[in-house]
Coordinates of C-alpha atoms in Angstrom, one line a residue:
M622 CA 100.0 -2.5 -7.3
E623 CA 99.7 -3.9 -3.8
L624 CA 97.1 -6.7 -4.2
R625 CA 95.6 -8.0 -1.1
E626 CA 94.4 -11.6 -0.8
G627 CA 91.0 -12.3 -2.3
L628 CA 91.0 -9.1 -4.4
E629 CA 91.2 -8.6 -8.2
P630 CA 93.0 -5.6 -9.7
A631 CA 90.8 -2.9 -11.4
S632 CA 91.8 -1.9 -14.9
P633 CA 93.1 1.6 -15.4
N634 CA 89.9 2.7 -17.3
A635 CA 87.8 1.3 -14.4
Q636 CA 89.7 3.5 -11.9
Y637 CA 89.4 6.6 -14.1
F638 CA 85.7 6.2 -14.6
N639 CA 85.0 5.7 -10.9
S640 CA 87.1 8.5 -9.3
S641 CA 86.5 11.8 -7.6
V642 CA 86.3 13.7 -10.9
L643 CA 84.5 11.1 -13.0
S644 CA 81.6 8.7 -12.4
V645 CA 80.5 7.3 -15.8
S646 CA 77.6 4.9 -16.1
I647 CA 75.7 3.2 -18.9
I648 CA 71.9 2.8 -19.0
C649 CA 70.4 0.2 -21.3
V650 CA 66.6 0.6 -22.0
M651 CA 64.6 -2.4 -23.2
Q652 CA 61.1 -1.8 -24.5
S653 CA 58.7 -4.7 -24.0
E654 CA 56.0 -5.6 -26.4
V655 CA 53.8 -7.0 -23.6
P656 CA 53.0 -5.7 -20.1
I657 CA 55.7 -6.6 -17.6
E658 CA 54.6 -9.4 -15.3
I659 CA 57.9 -9.9 -13.5
N660 CA 57.5 -9.3 -9.7
E661 CA 60.4 -8.7 -7.3
A662 CA 60.8 -12.4 -6.4
R663 CA 61.0 -13.4 -10.0
A664 CA 63.4 -10.6 -10.8
I665 CA 65.7 -11.6 -7.9
S666 CA 65.6 -15.3 -9.1
L667 CA 66.6 -14.3 -12.6
L668 CA 69.4 -12.0 -11.4
N669 CA 70.8 -14.7 -9.1
D670 CA 70.6 -17.5 -11.7
V671 CA 71.5 -15.7 -14.9
F672 CA 73.0 -12.2 -14.3
L673 CA 75.4 -12.6 -11.3
P674 CA 77.2 -15.7 -12.7
I675 CA 78.3 -13.8 -15.9
N676 CA 81.1 -12.0 -14.1
T677 CA 82.4 -11.6 -10.6
R678 CA 82.4 -7.9 -10.9
F679 CA 78.6 -7.9 -10.6
S680 CA 79.0 -9.2 -7.1
S681 CA 82.0 -7.0 -6.1
I682 CA 82.7 -3.6 -4.8
M683 CA 85.7 -1.3 -5.4
V684 CA 88.2 -0.8 -2.5
K685 CA 91.4 1.3 -2.3
D686 CA 94.8 0.1 -1.2
R687 CA 97.3 2.3 0.6
K688 CA 98.5 3.9 -2.6
G689 CA 95.1 4.8 -3.8
E690 CA 94.9 2.0 -6.4
K691 CA 91.4 0.4 -6.6
Q692 CA 90.7 -3.3 -6.6
W693 CA 87.6 -5.5 -6.8
K694 CA 86.4 -7.2 -3.6
K695 CA 83.8 -9.9 -3.8
V696 CA 80.9 -9.4 -1.4
E697 CA 77.5 -10.9 -0.6
V698 CA 74.9 -9.2 -2.9
K699 CA 71.6 -8.2 -1.4
L700 CA 69.6 -8.4 -4.6
E701 CA 66.5 -6.7 -3.2
E702 CA 68.6 -3.5 -2.9
H703 CA 69.3 -3.5 -6.7
V704 CA 65.7 -4.1 -8.0
N705 CA 63.4 -1.1 -8.3
F706 CA 59.7 -0.8 -9.3
P707 CA 58.9 2.9 -9.7
I708 CA 55.4 4.0 -8.8
F709 CA 53.6 6.4 -11.2
P710 CA 50.0 7.7 -11.0
T711 CA 47.6 5.1 -12.4
G712 CA 45.0 5.4 -15.1
L713 CA 47.0 7.8 -17.4
L714 CA 47.3 7.6 -21.1
P715 CA 50.7 6.5 -22.7
P716 CA 51.7 10.0 -23.7
S717 CA 51.5 11.1 -20.1
Y718 CA 53.7 8.1 -19.0
D719 CA 56.2 9.2 -21.7
E720 CA 56.9 12.3 -19.5
Y721 CA 57.1 10.3 -16.3
L722 CA 59.5 7.8 -17.9
E723 CA 61.6 10.7 -19.3
D724 CA 61.8 12.4 -15.8
Y725 CA 62.6 9.0 -14.2
L726 CA 65.5 8.3 -16.6
S727 CA 66.9 11.8 -15.9
N728 CA 66.7 11.3 -12.1
I729 CA 68.4 7.9 -12.1
A730 CA 71.0 9.3 -14.6
M731 CA 72.0 12.0 -12.0
E732 CA 72.2 9.6 -9.1
H733 CA 75.7 8.2 -8.2
F734 CA 76.1 4.6 -7.2
P735 CA 76.9 4.1 -3.5
Q736 CA 80.4 2.5 -3.1
N737 CA 79.4 0.0 -0.5
K738 CA 77.5 -2.3 -2.8
P739 CA 78.0 -3.6 -6.4
L740 CA 77.7 -0.9 -9.1
W741 CA 74.6 -1.9 -10.9
E742 CA 70.8 -1.8 -10.6
I743 CA 67.6 -2.7 -12.5
H744 CA 64.3 -0.8 -12.9
M745 CA 61.1 -2.4 -14.0
V746 CA 58.6 0.3 -15.3
K747 CA 55.2 -1.4 -15.6
Y748 CA 53.4 1.5 -17.2
P749 CA 52.6 1.7 -20.9
T750 CA 54.2 4.4 -22.9
S751 CA 53.8 5.4 -26.6
N752 CA 56.7 3.1 -27.5
A753 CA 56.2 0.1 -25.2
A754 CA 53.8 -1.8 -23.0
G755 CA 56.5 -1.8 -20.3
T756 CA 60.2 -0.7 -19.9
I757 CA 63.1 -2.6 -18.3
I758 CA 66.1 -0.4 -17.4
F759 CA 69.6 -1.6 -16.6
K760 CA 72.0 0.9 -15.1
L761 CA 75.6 -0.3 -14.8
H762 CA 78.7 1.6 -13.8
H763 CA 81.2 2.0 -16.6
A764 CA 83.9 0.7 -14.2
L765 CA 82.4 -2.7 -14.6
G766 CA 83.4 -2.9 -18.3
D767 CA 83.3 -1.2 -21.6
G768 CA 80.1 -1.0 -23.7
Y769 CA 81.1 -4.2 -25.6
S770 CA 81.4 -6.2 -22.4
L771 CA 78.3 -4.8 -20.7
M772 CA 76.1 -5.2 -23.8
G773 CA 77.4 -8.7 -24.2
A774 CA 76.5 -9.4 -20.5
L775 CA 73.0 -8.1 -21.0
L776 CA 72.4 -10.0 -24.2
S777 CA 73.6 -13.2 -22.6
C778 CA 70.5 -12.9 -20.3
L779 CA 68.2 -12.8 -23.4
Q780 CA 66.9 -15.4 -25.8
R781 CA 65.7 -15.4 -29.3
A782 CA 62.0 -14.6 -29.3
D783 CA 61.3 -17.0 -32.3
N784 CA 63.3 -19.9 -31.0
P785 CA 65.1 -19.7 -27.6
S786 CA 67.2 -22.8 -28.5
L787 CA 69.0 -21.0 -31.4
P788 CA 71.9 -18.6 -30.8
L789 CA 71.7 -14.9 -31.6
T790 CA 73.3 -13.7 -34.8
F791 CA 74.9 -10.4 -35.5
P792 CA 75.4 -8.4 -38.8
S793 CA 78.7 -8.5 -40.4
H794 CA 81.0 -5.6 -39.7
Q795 CA 83.4 -6.1 -42.6
S796 CA 84.7 -3.0 -44.3
S797 CA 84.0 -2.1 -47.9
E798 CA 87.4 -0.3 -48.2
P799 CA 89.4 -1.6 -51.1
E800 CA 92.5 -3.6 -50.1
S801 CA 95.8 -2.0 -50.9
G802 CA 98.1 -4.0 -53.2
S803 CA 101.8 -4.5 -52.8
K804 CA 103.9 -1.4 -52.7
S805 CA 107.4 -0.5 -53.9
V806 CA 110.3 0.1 -51.6
C807 CA 109.8 3.9 -52.0
G808 CA 106.2 3.5 -51.2
R809 CA 106.9 1.6 -48.1
V810 CA 109.5 4.1 -46.9
S811 CA 107.0 6.9 -47.6
Q812 CA 104.3 5.0 -45.7
L813 CA 106.7 4.5 -42.7
C814 CA 107.6 8.2 -42.6
S815 CA 103.9 9.1 -42.8
F816 CA 103.2 6.6 -40.0
I817 CA 105.8 8.1 -37.7
F818 CA 104.7 11.7 -38.5
N819 CA 101.0 10.8 -37.9
S820 CA 101.8 9.1 -34.6
V821 CA 103.8 12.0 -33.2
S822 CA 101.2 14.5 -34.5
D823 CA 98.2 12.6 -33.1
F824 CA 99.9 12.2 -29.7
G825 CA 100.9 15.9 -29.5
W826 CA 97.4 17.0 -30.5
S827 CA 95.8 14.6 -27.9
M828 CA 98.0 16.2 -25.2
L829 CA 97.0 19.7 -26.2
K830 CA 93.3 18.8 -26.5
S831 CA 93.3 17.3 -23.0
T832 CA 95.1 20.2 -21.3
L833 CA 95.3 23.5 -23.1
V834 CA 93.1 23.6 -26.3
E835 CA 89.3 23.3 -26.0
D836 CA 86.6 23.5 -28.5
D837 CA 84.7 26.7 -29.2
R838 CA 81.4 27.3 -27.4
T839 CA 78.6 26.5 -29.7
P840 CA 74.9 25.5 -29.6
I841 CA 76.1 21.9 -28.8
R842 CA 78.8 22.9 -26.3
S843 CA 78.3 25.4 -23.4
G844 CA 81.8 25.0 -21.9
A845 CA 80.3 25.3 -18.5
E846 CA 81.6 23.4 -15.5
G847 CA 79.6 20.5 -14.0
V848 CA 77.4 19.8 -17.1
E849 CA 77.6 16.1 -16.2
Y850 CA 75.5 16.8 -13.1
Q851 CA 72.6 18.5 -15.0
P852 CA 69.2 16.9 -15.9
I853 CA 69.2 15.2 -19.3
M854 CA 66.8 14.5 -22.2
V855 CA 67.0 11.7 -24.7
S856 CA 66.1 12.0 -28.4
N857 CA 65.9 8.7 -30.3
M858 CA 66.2 8.2 -34.1
I859 CA 65.8 5.0 -36.1
F860 CA 67.4 4.4 -39.5
S861 CA 67.4 1.4 -41.8
M862 CA 70.7 -0.6 -41.7
D863 CA 70.1 -1.6 -45.3
C864 CA 70.2 2.1 -46.3
I865 CA 73.4 2.7 -44.2
K866 CA 75.0 -0.4 -45.7
H867 CA 74.1 0.8 -49.2
I868 CA 75.9 4.1 -48.5
K869 CA 78.8 2.2 -47.1
D870 CA 79.2 -0.1 -50.1
K871 CA 78.9 2.7 -52.7
L872 CA 81.4 5.0 -50.9
E873 CA 83.7 2.1 -50.0
V874 CA 83.9 3.1 -46.3
T875 CA 82.8 1.4 -43.0
V876 CA 79.4 1.6 -41.3
N877 CA 81.0 3.6 -38.5
D878 CA 82.3 6.1 -41.1
V879 CA 78.7 6.5 -42.5
I880 CA 77.2 7.0 -39.0
T881 CA 79.9 9.4 -38.0
G882 CA 79.4 11.4 -41.1
I883 CA 75.6 11.6 -40.6
I884 CA 76.1 12.8 -37.0
F885 CA 78.7 15.4 -38.1
L886 CA 76.4 16.9 -40.8
G887 CA 73.4 16.8 -38.5
S888 CA 75.3 18.6 -35.7
R889 CA 76.5 21.3 -38.1
L890 CA 72.9 21.7 -39.5
Y891 CA 71.7 22.1 -35.9
M892 CA 74.4 24.7 -35.2
Q893 CA 73.4 26.6 -38.3
E894 CA 69.8 26.8 -37.3
I895 CA 70.7 28.2 -33.8
S896 CA 73.7 30.4 -34.8
N897 CA 75.0 30.6 -38.3
K898 CA 78.5 31.7 -37.1
S899 CA 79.0 28.3 -35.3
T900 CA 79.0 26.4 -38.6
K901 CA 82.7 27.1 -38.9
S902 CA 83.6 26.8 -35.3
H903 CA 86.4 24.5 -34.0
S904 CA 84.5 21.4 -32.8
T905 CA 85.9 18.0 -32.1
A906 CA 84.2 14.6 -31.5
L907 CA 85.6 11.8 -29.5
V908 CA 84.8 8.6 -31.5
M909 CA 85.1 5.5 -29.5
S910 CA 87.3 2.7 -30.9
G911 CA 88.4 -0.7 -29.8
Y912 CA 85.1 -2.6 -29.4
K913 CA 85.3 -6.2 -30.5
S914 CA 82.5 -8.6 -31.7
I915 CA 79.8 -9.2 -29.1
E916 CA 79.1 -12.4 -31.0
E917 CA 82.5 -13.8 -30.1
M918 CA 81.9 -13.0 -26.4
L919 CA 78.5 -14.9 -26.4
K920 CA 80.0 -18.1 -27.7
P921 CA 80.5 -20.9 -25.2
N922 CA 84.0 -21.0 -23.6
S923 CA 84.8 -17.7 -25.3
K924 CA 88.4 -16.5 -24.9
V925 CA 87.6 -12.9 -25.6
P926 CA 88.6 -10.9 -22.5
W927 CA 86.3 -8.9 -20.3
G928 CA 87.3 -5.4 -19.5
N929 CA 87.5 -1.7 -20.4
Q930 CA 89.3 -2.0 -23.7
F931 CA 88.5 1.0 -25.8
T932 CA 90.1 4.3 -26.8
F933 CA 89.2 7.8 -27.9
L934 CA 89.8 9.1 -31.4
H935 CA 89.9 12.9 -31.7
V936 CA 88.0 13.6 -34.9
P937 CA 87.5 17.2 -36.0
V938 CA 83.9 18.0 -37.2
P939 CA 84.1 19.3 -40.8
E940 CA 83.0 22.9 -41.3
L941 CA 79.6 23.5 -43.0
K942 CA 80.1 25.6 -46.1
D943 CA 77.5 27.5 -48.1
H944 CA 74.5 25.2 -48.5
K945 CA 74.5 25.6 -52.3
S946 CA 78.1 24.3 -52.7
Q947 CA 78.3 21.9 -49.8
N948 CA 78.5 18.2 -50.7
P949 CA 76.9 16.1 -47.9
L950 CA 78.9 13.1 -48.9
D951 CA 82.1 15.0 -48.0
F952 CA 81.2 14.6 -44.3
V953 CA 81.2 10.8 -44.6
L954 CA 84.4 10.7 -46.7
A955 CA 86.2 13.2 -44.4
A956 CA 85.2 11.1 -41.3
S957 CA 86.5 7.9 -43.1
K958 CA 89.8 9.5 -44.0
I959 CA 90.5 10.9 -40.6
I960 CA 89.4 7.8 -38.6
K961 CA 91.5 5.6 -40.9
K962 CA 94.5 7.8 -40.5
K963 CA 94.2 7.9 -36.7
K964 CA 93.7 4.1 -36.4
S965 CA 96.9 3.6 -38.4
S966 CA 99.0 5.7 -36.1
L967 CA 100.4 5.0 -32.6
G968 CA 98.8 8.2 -31.2
V969 CA 96.2 6.3 -29.2
Y970 CA 98.8 3.8 -27.9
L971 CA 101.2 6.6 -26.9
T972 CA 98.4 8.4 -25.1
G973 CA 97.6 5.2 -23.2
R974 CA 101.2 4.7 -22.2
F975 CA 101.3 8.3 -21.0
L976 CA 98.3 7.8 -18.8
E977 CA 99.9 4.7 -17.3
I978 CA 103.0 6.7 -16.5
V979 CA 100.9 9.4 -14.9
K980 CA 98.9 6.9 -12.9
K981 CA 102.1 5.2 -11.7
L982 CA 103.9 8.5 -10.7
R983 CA 101.0 10.7 -9.6
G984 CA 98.2 8.2 -8.9
P985 CA 94.9 7.2 -10.6
E986 CA 93.1 10.4 -9.6
T987 CA 95.6 12.6 -11.5
A988 CA 95.2 10.3 -14.6
A989 CA 91.4 10.6 -14.2
R990 CA 91.6 14.4 -14.3
F991 CA 93.5 14.1 -17.6
V992 CA 90.7 11.9 -19.0
H993 CA 88.1 14.4 -17.6
G994 CA 89.9 17.2 -19.5
T995 CA 89.9 15.1 -22.7
L996 CA 86.2 14.7 -22.5
R997 CA 85.4 18.3 -21.3
N998 CA 87.4 20.0 -24.0
S999 CA 85.6 18.2 -26.8
S1000 CA 82.1 18.9 -28.1
L1001 CA 80.6 15.4 -28.2
S1002 CA 81.2 11.7 -28.0
I1003 CA 80.1 9.0 -30.4
S1004 CA 80.0 5.3 -29.5
N1005 CA 78.2 2.3 -31.1
V1006 CA 77.6 -1.3 -30.4
I1007 CA 76.5 -4.1 -32.8
G1008 CA 73.3 -5.7 -31.6
P1009 CA 71.4 -8.9 -32.6
M1010 CA 69.6 -9.3 -35.9
E1011 CA 66.7 -11.2 -34.4
Q1012 CA 64.1 -10.1 -31.9
V1013 CA 65.1 -11.1 -28.3
S1014 CA 63.0 -11.7 -25.2
L1015 CA 63.6 -11.4 -21.5
D1016 CA 61.8 -14.1 -19.5
N1017 CA 59.1 -14.4 -22.2
H1018 CA 58.8 -10.7 -22.7
P1019 CA 59.6 -9.9 -26.4
I1020 CA 61.7 -6.8 -26.7
K1021 CA 60.5 -4.5 -29.5
G1022 CA 63.3 -1.9 -29.2
L1023 CA 66.4 -1.3 -27.2
Y1024 CA 68.9 1.5 -26.8
F1025 CA 71.7 2.6 -24.4
M1026 CA 73.1 5.8 -23.0
V1027 CA 76.4 6.9 -21.5
L1028 CA 76.0 9.2 -18.5
G1029 CA 78.3 11.2 -16.3
V1030 CA 80.4 12.6 -19.2
P1031 CA 81.3 16.3 -19.0
Q1032 CA 79.7 17.1 -22.3
N1033 CA 76.3 18.6 -23.3
L1034 CA 75.8 16.0 -26.1
I1035 CA 76.6 12.3 -26.1
I1036 CA 75.7 10.1 -29.1
T1037 CA 75.2 6.3 -28.7
M1038 CA 74.1 3.8 -31.3
V1039 CA 73.0 0.1 -31.4
S1040 CA 71.8 -2.0 -34.2
Y1041 CA 68.8 -4.3 -33.6
M1042 CA 66.4 -6.2 -35.9
G1043 CA 67.7 -4.6 -39.1
N1044 CA 67.6 -1.0 -37.8
L1045 CA 70.1 1.4 -36.3
R1046 CA 68.9 3.3 -33.2
I1047 CA 70.7 6.5 -32.5
S1048 CA 70.2 8.0 -29.0
A1049 CA 71.3 11.6 -28.4
V1050 CA 71.7 12.3 -24.7
M1051 CA 71.7 16.1 -24.1
E1052 CA 71.6 18.6 -21.3
K1053 CA 68.0 19.5 -20.6
G1054 CA 67.3 23.2 -21.4
F1055 CA 70.5 23.7 -23.4
L1056 CA 69.8 21.7 -26.5
D1057 CA 66.4 21.3 -28.3
P1058 CA 65.9 17.5 -28.7
Q1059 CA 63.3 17.7 -31.4
R1060 CA 65.2 20.2 -33.4
F1061 CA 68.4 18.1 -33.1
K1062 CA 66.6 15.0 -34.1
S1063 CA 65.2 16.7 -37.2
C1064 CA 68.6 17.9 -38.2
V1065 CA 70.2 14.5 -38.0
E1066 CA 67.3 12.9 -39.9
N1067 CA 67.7 15.7 -42.5
A1068 CA 71.4 14.9 -42.7
F1069 CA 70.7 11.2 -43.4
E1070 CA 68.2 12.1 -46.1
K1071 CA 70.6 14.6 -47.8
I1072 CA 73.4 12.0 -47.9
L1073 CA 71.2 9.2 -49.2
K1074 CA 69.4 11.4 -51.7
L1075 CA 72.6 12.8 -53.2
L1076 CA 74.1 9.3 -53.4
M1077 CA 71.1 8.0 -55.2
M1078 CA 71.1 10.9 -57.6
K1079 CA 74.8 10.3 -58.4
L1080 CA 74.1 6.7 -59.0
L1081 CA 71.1 7.5 -61.2
F1082 CA 73.2 10.0 -63.3
K1083 CA 76.0 7.4 -63.6
Q1084 CA 73.5 4.8 -64.7
R1085 CA 71.9 7.0 -67.3
F1086 CA 75.4 8.0 -68.6
C1087 CA 76.4 4.3 -68.8
F1088 CA 73.3 3.3 -70.7
S1089 CA 73.7 6.2 -73.1
F1090 CA 77.3 5.3 -73.7
L1091 CA 76.4 1.6 -74.0
N1092 CA 73.7 2.4 -76.6
Q1093 CA 76.3 4.2 -78.7
Q1094 CA 78.7 1.3 -78.5
I1095 CA 76.0 -1.2 -79.5
E1096 CA 75.1 0.9 -82.6
F1097 CA 78.8 1.0 -83.5
F1098 CA 79.0 -2.8 -83.0
I1099 CA 75.9 -3.5 -85.2
H1100 CA 77.2 -1.2 -88.0
N1101 CA 80.7 -2.7 -88.0
I1102 CA 80.0 -6.4 -87.1
D1103 CA 81.5 -7.6 -90.4
F1104 CA 84.8 -6.0 -89.6
L1105 CA 85.2 -7.2 -86.0
S1106 CA 86.9 -10.5 -85.2
I1107 CA 85.2 -13.1 -83.0
N1108 CA 87.6 -12.4 -80.1
K1109 CA 86.8 -8.7 -80.2
S1110 CA 83.1 -9.5 -80.3
V1111 CA 83.3 -11.7 -77.2
Q1112 CA 85.4 -9.0 -75.5
F1113 CA 82.9 -6.3 -76.4
I1114 CA 80.0 -8.4 -74.8
Y1115 CA 82.1 -8.9 -71.7
D1116 CA 82.9 -5.2 -71.4
C1117 CA 79.2 -4.3 -71.8
S1118 CA 78.2 -6.7 -69.0
S1119 CA 81.0 -5.4 -66.7
F1120 CA 79.9 -1.8 -67.5
L1121 CA 76.3 -2.6 -66.5
S1122 CA 77.3 -4.3 -63.2
F1123 CA 79.5 -1.3 -62.3
S1124 CA 76.7 1.1 -62.9
M1125 CA 74.1 -0.7 -60.8

């Protein structure tokens, strides 16, 4: 790359997401508990003192060199051009302002950033809705960074509502998957062969999905051109993280596996309600992977790099069988198996290297068209970010809820998730008029209930079986206590306690 003096190179993903075929942005919505009392002068002061110093990209624009490569050029920021205070009719009830806010979000979602100023803006909505006394909206171009970097930047502007002097804490994202023990030579050879086969297979399938093979047209995928320019609607759902972690622990999977399984089942249930034939359609989700811990980024003098460091995992959506024979837990287990398999292959790495070669030989615009094809040929995208466990505040405005959306993606359905204050908030961004937001929300909530209910029933059945078996063993022990040695008695008591702990 030809790098001019005073310029910083833009990452490959930054160039792909800000091209002639793609313009992807992220909107973060913060719902205030109290009316917003921040005026323009105060907003400018906060942005200048807190937001801009986070990263130079917030005060830079993208410029091209002679080869079409994009670079970051630092400029003087006119903050008043980035702060917006929308005007709605006064004296309305909160449900009416819900509609105004919905239309406003759809309008700013369709607007493209001008390239002659930094790629971000903030909107202060001072009207009460059914969910908040006021709403603060950050819109940032995805070229500035991945969701992990941008969410980390926004959270660094916030403080704990209970005690601003304390740092934010985040839930553990450790896996419940059992660790594999040592393997024999034959096992290692088999694992290596499987690794090579999966890498080649994943890379080949990724190439086909991005060029020739596209998903079937279904109630969640129209297959039409230009869906990224259509008005949107947002459907929000809130689930308990404790319940999700309970499912994770019992199935020995990750939180991401559980969430993906819920979305898969909910999507299939929605397809079934609209068109029963689509329950067995060929549908693929792009599950985002590669995000690191936001907590690490927020630490003083953190060495965690800023950037667009994420990848797509092509994960097929399991078919929905007859409702009488379908096991909802299969959707979680299938998602876990496929994601684990794809993460342990070099398919994603090889695809990244291929894009770099395309960018070098044909230019970033050609590589961006390949990424556009990857997104367009799939049915939906799923991405998630881990948020803080405590309530946060922005300039003494406690935030009761927050969520984010990814915009400008050539898909009819985009799923994003963020955890906050012990809950997981799922936001479904969908093309207005194509999907039914309330119906889709109901299907996803139904999927969650099916998975949790079946798991609890299985555990209850196992518990009853264990207690019945234990009761029989105790009776045997009592009747034969004279014939049992002390060691066997102690072992029996130990086995009983282990049995009980396993069943709980």
